[in-house]
């Protein structure tokens, strides 16, 4: 599961303003929903170690706790809507 998740990129689109700043933010809930919808992997949003919501365009590495000893790193790409 860890290897499968680390090969994936979750693509999200959001409206942004000047300098790549988002209007609003991307939350772990949105990432979990998109992951399930596009890749068929259901992960509880509370397993994602995202201290603050994503507020800028680009790639972000999000650690996901799959087990108490296993953590996968999920690549989240936020692009212009």
Coordinates of N, CA and C in Angstrom, one line a residue:
X1 N 0.8 -1.2 0.0 CA 0.0 0.0 0.0 C 0.9 1.3 0.0
X2 N 1.9 1.2 0.8 CA 2.8 2.4 0.9 C 3.5 2.7 -0.5
X3 N 4.0 1.6 -1.1 CA 4.6 1.8 -2.4 C 3.6 2.3 -3.5
X4 N 2.4 1.8 -3.4 CA 1.4 2.2 -4.4 C 1.1 3.7 -4.2
X5 N 0.9 4.1 -2.9 CA 0.6 5.5 -2.6 C 1.7 6.5 -3.0
X6 N 2.9 6.1 -2.8 CA 4.1 7.0 -3.1 C 4.3 7.2 -4.6
X7 N 3.7 6.3 -5.4 CA 3.8 6.5 -6.9 C 2.7 7.4 -7.4
X8 N 1.7 7.7 -6.6 CA 0.5 8.5 -7.0 C 0.7 9.9 -6.8
X9 N 0.0 10.7 -7.7 CA 0.0 12.2 -7.5 C -1.5 12.5 -7.5
X10 N -1.9 13.2 -6.4 CA -3.3 13.6 -6.3 C -3.4 15.0 -6.9
X11 N -4.2 15.1 -8.0 CA -4.3 16.4 -8.7 C -5.6 17.2 -8.2
X12 N -5.4 18.4 -7.8 CA -6.5 19.2 -7.3 C -6.4 20.5 -8.0
X13 N -7.6 21.1 -8.3 CA -7.6 22.4 -9.0 C -8.2 23.4 -8.1
X14 N -7.7 24.6 -8.0 CA -8.2 25.7 -7.2 C -8.0 27.0 -7.8
X15 N -8.9 28.0 -7.5 CA -8.7 29.3 -8.0 C -7.6 30.0 -7.2
X16 N -6.8 30.7 -7.9 CA -5.7 31.4 -7.2 C -5.5 32.8 -7.7
X17 N -4.9 33.6 -6.9 CA -4.6 35.0 -7.2 C -3.2 35.2 -7.6
X18 N -2.7 36.4 -7.3 CA -1.4 36.8 -7.7 C -0.3 36.0 -6.9
X19 N 0.7 35.6 -7.5 CA 1.8 34.9 -6.8 C 1.5 33.5 -6.5
X20 N 0.4 32.9 -7.0 CA 0.1 31.5 -6.8 C -0.6 31.3 -5.5
X21 N -1.1 32.3 -4.8 CA -1.8 32.1 -3.5 C -3.2 31.7 -3.8
X22 N -3.7 30.8 -3.1 CA -5.1 30.3 -3.3 C -6.1 31.2 -2.7
X23 N -7.3 31.2 -3.3 CA -8.5 31.8 -2.7 C -9.1 30.7 -1.9
X24 N -8.9 30.7 -0.6 CA -9.3 29.6 0.3 C -8.1 28.7 0.5
X25 N -8.4 27.4 0.7 CA -7.3 26.5 0.9 C -7.7 25.0 0.6
X26 N -6.7 24.1 0.5 CA -7.0 22.7 0.3 C -6.8 22.0 1.6
X27 N -7.8 21.3 2.0 CA -7.8 20.6 3.3 C -7.5 19.1 3.1
X28 N -7.2 18.4 4.2 CA -7.0 16.9 4.2 C -8.3 16.2 3.7
X29 N -9.4 16.8 4.0 CA -10.7 16.2 3.6 C -10.8 16.2 2.1
X30 N -10.5 17.3 1.5 CA -10.5 17.4 0.0 C -9.5 16.4 -0.6
X31 N -8.3 16.3 0.0 CA -7.3 15.3 -0.5 C -7.8 13.9 -0.4
X32 N -8.4 13.5 0.7 CA -9.0 12.2 0.9 C -10.1 11.9 -0.1
X33 N -11.0 12.8 -0.3 CA -12.1 12.6 -1.3 C -11.6 12.4 -2.7
X34 N -10.6 13.3 -3.1 CA -10.0 13.2 -4.4 C -9.3 11.8 -4.6
X35 N -8.5 11.4 -3.6 CA -7.8 10.2 -3.6 C -8.8 9.0 -3.8
X36 N -9.9 9.0 -3.1 CA -10.9 7.9 -3.3 C -11.5 8.0 -4.6
X37 N -11.9 9.2 -5.1 CA -12.6 9.3 -6.4 C -11.7 8.9 -7.6
X38 N -10.5 9.4 -7.6 CA -9.6 9.2 -8.8 C -8.8 7.9 -8.7
X39 N -8.4 7.4 -7.5 CA -7.6 6.2 -7.4 C -8.2 5.1 -6.7
X40 N -9.4 5.3 -6.1 CA -10.1 4.2 -5.5 C -9.5 3.8 -4.1
X41 N -8.7 4.7 -3.5 CA -8.0 4.4 -2.2 C -8.7 5.2 -1.2
X42 N -9.3 4.5 -0.2 CA -10.0 5.2 0.9 C -9.1 5.3 2.1
X43 N -8.8 6.6 2.4 CA -7.9 6.9 3.6 C -8.7 7.9 4.5
X44 N -8.7 7.7 5.8 CA -9.3 8.6 6.7 C -8.5 9.9 6.7
X45 N -9.2 11.0 6.6 CA -8.5 12.3 6.5 C -7.7 12.6 7.8
X46 N -8.0 11.9 8.9 CA -7.3 12.1 10.2 C -5.9 11.4 10.1
X47 N -5.7 10.5 9.2 CA -4.4 9.8 9.0 C -3.4 10.7 8.3
X48 N -3.9 11.8 7.7 CA -3.0 12.7 6.9 C -2.4 13.7 7.9
X49 N -1.1 13.8 7.9 CA -0.3 14.7 8.8 C -0.1 16.0 8.1
X50 N -1.2 16.8 8.0 CA -1.2 18.1 7.3 C -1.5 19.1 8.4
X51 N -0.5 19.7 9.0 CA -0.7 20.7 10.1 C -1.5 21.9 9.7
X52 N -1.3 22.4 8.5 CA -2.1 23.6 8.0 C -2.6 23.2 6.6
X53 N -3.7 23.8 6.3 CA -4.2 23.6 4.9 C -3.2 24.1 3.9
X54 N -3.3 23.5 2.7 CA -2.4 24.0 1.6 C -3.0 25.3 1.0
X55 N -2.2 26.3 0.9 CA -2.7 27.7 0.5 C -1.9 28.2 -0.7
X56 N -1.2 27.4 -1.4 CA -0.4 27.8 -2.6 C -0.4 26.8 -3.7
X57 N -0.2 27.2 -4.9 CA -0.1 26.3 -6.0 C 1.2 25.5 -6.0
X58 N 1.2 24.3 -6.6 CA 2.4 23.6 -6.7 C 2.3 22.2 -6.0
X59 N 3.4 21.5 -5.9 CA 3.5 20.2 -5.3 C 3.7 20.3 -3.8
X60 N 3.0 19.5 -3.0 CA 3.2 19.4 -1.6 C 3.3 17.9 -1.2
X61 N 4.2 17.6 -0.4 CA 4.4 16.2 0.1 C 3.6 16.1 1.4
X62 N 2.6 15.2 1.5 CA 1.8 15.0 2.6 C 2.0 13.6 3.2
X63 N 2.5 13.5 4.5 CA 2.7 12.2 5.1 C 1.4 11.6 5.5
X64 N 1.2 10.3 5.2 CA 0.0 9.6 5.6 C 0.3 8.4 6.4
X65 N -0.3 8.3 7.6 CA 0.0 7.2 8.5 C -0.9 6.0 8.1
X66 N -0.3 5.0 7.6 CA -1.0 3.8 7.2 C -1.1 2.8 8.4
X67 N -0.1 2.9 9.3 CA 0.0 2.0 10.4 C 0.9 2.7 11.4
X68 N 1.0 2.3 12.6 CA 1.8 3.0 13.6 C 3.2 3.0 13.3
X69 N 3.7 2.1 12.4 CA 5.1 2.0 12.0 C 5.3 2.4 10.5
X70 N 4.2 2.5 9.8 CA 4.3 2.8 8.3 C 3.7 4.1 8.0
X71 N 4.5 5.0 7.4 CA 4.1 6.3 6.9 C 4.4 6.4 5.4
X72 N 3.4 6.7 4.6 CA 3.7 6.9 3.2 C 3.7 8.4 2.9
X73 N 4.3 8.8 1.9 CA 4.3 10.2 1.5 C 3.6 10.4 0.2
X74 N 2.5 11.1 0.3 CA 1.6 11.3 -0.9 C 1.9 12.7 -1.5
X75 N 2.0 12.7 -2.8 CA 2.3 13.9 -3.6 C 1.0 14.5 -4.0
X76 N 0.8 15.8 -3.5 CA -0.4 16.5 -3.8 C 0.0 17.7 -4.7
X77 N -0.6 17.7 -5.9 CA -0.3 18.8 -6.9 C -1.6 19.7 -7.0
X78 N -1.4 21.0 -6.7 CA -2.5 21.9 -6.8 C -2.2 22.8 -8.0
X79 N -3.1 22.8 -8.9 CA -3.0 23.6 -10.1 C -4.1 24.7 -10.3
X80 N -3.8 25.6 -11.2 CA -4.8 26.7 -11.5 C -6.1 26.1 -12.0
X81 N -7.2 26.6 -11.5 CA -8.5 26.2 -12.1 C -8.9 26.9 -13.3

